[in-house]
CSV table of C-alpha atoms in Angstrom, one decimal:
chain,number,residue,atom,x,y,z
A,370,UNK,CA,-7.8,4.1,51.4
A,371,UNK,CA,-5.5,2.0,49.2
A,372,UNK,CA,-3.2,3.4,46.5
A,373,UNK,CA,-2.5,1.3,43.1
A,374,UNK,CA,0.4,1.1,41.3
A,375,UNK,CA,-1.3,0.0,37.3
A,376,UNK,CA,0.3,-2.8,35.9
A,377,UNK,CA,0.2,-2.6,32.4
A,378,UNK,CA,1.3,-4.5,29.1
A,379,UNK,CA,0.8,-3.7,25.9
A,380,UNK,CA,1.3,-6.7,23.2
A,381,UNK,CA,0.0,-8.1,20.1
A,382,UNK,CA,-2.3,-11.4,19.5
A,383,UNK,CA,-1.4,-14.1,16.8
A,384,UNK,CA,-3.6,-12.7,14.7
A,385,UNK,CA,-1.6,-9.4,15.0
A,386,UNK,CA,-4.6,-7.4,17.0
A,387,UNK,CA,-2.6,-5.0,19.4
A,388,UNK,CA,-3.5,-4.9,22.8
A,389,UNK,CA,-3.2,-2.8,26.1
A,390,UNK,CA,-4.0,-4.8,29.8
A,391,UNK,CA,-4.1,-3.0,32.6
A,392,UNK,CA,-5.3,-4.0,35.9
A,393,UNK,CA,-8.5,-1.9,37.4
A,394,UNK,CA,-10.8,-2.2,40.2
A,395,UNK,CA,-14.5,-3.2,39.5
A,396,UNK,CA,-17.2,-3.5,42.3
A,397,UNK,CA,-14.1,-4.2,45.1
A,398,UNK,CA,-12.2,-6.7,43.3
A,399,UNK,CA,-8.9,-6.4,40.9
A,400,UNK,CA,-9.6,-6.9,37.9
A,401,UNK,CA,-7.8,-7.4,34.1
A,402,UNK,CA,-9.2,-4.6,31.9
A,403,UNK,CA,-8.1,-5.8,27.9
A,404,UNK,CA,-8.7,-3.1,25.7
A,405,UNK,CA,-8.0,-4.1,21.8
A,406,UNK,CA,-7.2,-1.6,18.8
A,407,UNK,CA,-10.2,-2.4,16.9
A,408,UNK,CA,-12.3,-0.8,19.8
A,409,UNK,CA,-13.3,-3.8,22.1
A,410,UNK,CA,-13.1,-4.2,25.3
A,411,UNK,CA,-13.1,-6.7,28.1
A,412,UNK,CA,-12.5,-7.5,31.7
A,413,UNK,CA,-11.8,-10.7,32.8
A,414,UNK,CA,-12.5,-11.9,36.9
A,415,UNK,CA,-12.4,-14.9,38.7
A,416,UNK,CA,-11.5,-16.9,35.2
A,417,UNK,CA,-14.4,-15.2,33.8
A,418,UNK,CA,-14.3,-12.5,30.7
A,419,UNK,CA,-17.2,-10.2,30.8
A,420,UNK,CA,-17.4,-7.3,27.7
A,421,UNK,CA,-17.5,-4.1,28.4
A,422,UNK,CA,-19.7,-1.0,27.7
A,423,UNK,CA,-16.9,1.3,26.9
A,424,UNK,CA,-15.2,1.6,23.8
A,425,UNK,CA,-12.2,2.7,22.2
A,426,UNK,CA,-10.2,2.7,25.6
A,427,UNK,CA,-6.9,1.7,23.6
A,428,UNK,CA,-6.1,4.7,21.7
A,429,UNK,CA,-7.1,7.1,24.8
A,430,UNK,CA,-4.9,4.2,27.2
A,431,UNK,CA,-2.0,4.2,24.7
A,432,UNK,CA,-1.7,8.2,24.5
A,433,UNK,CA,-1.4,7.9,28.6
A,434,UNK,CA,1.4,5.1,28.9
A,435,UNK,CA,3.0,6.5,25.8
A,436,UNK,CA,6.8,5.0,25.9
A,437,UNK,CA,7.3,6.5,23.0
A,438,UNK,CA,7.1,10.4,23.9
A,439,UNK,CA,10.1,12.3,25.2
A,440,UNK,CA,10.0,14.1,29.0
């Protein structure tokens, strides 16, 4: 069994659309889940993006790694 440490980074595109990557594991391979505020959400593999099914993984992401929050 293998533990993982996330890597995470949370950053805004030009077009000011704020983001949250994190890398994940999908079907035995580590991946780069990039979740966007506006509800989208996408992994990308192997120079490959692929969309995913679930939505609205920012807001419930950024309440998790919140820097903000004290303790």
């Amino acid at each position: 069994m293998h533990n993982q440490v996330p890597t995470i980074l949370f950053g805004t595109t030009k077009l000011f659309q704020s983001f949250i990557m994190i890398s994940n594991i999908r079907n035995n391979h580590i991946v780069l889940d990039i979740h966007f505020q506006n509800g989208q959400s996408y992994y990308y593999l192997e120079n490959e993006v692929y969309q995913l099914q679930e939505k609205n993984q920012f807001s419930k992401l950024y309440k998790k790694f919140d820097l903000d929050k004290e303790g």
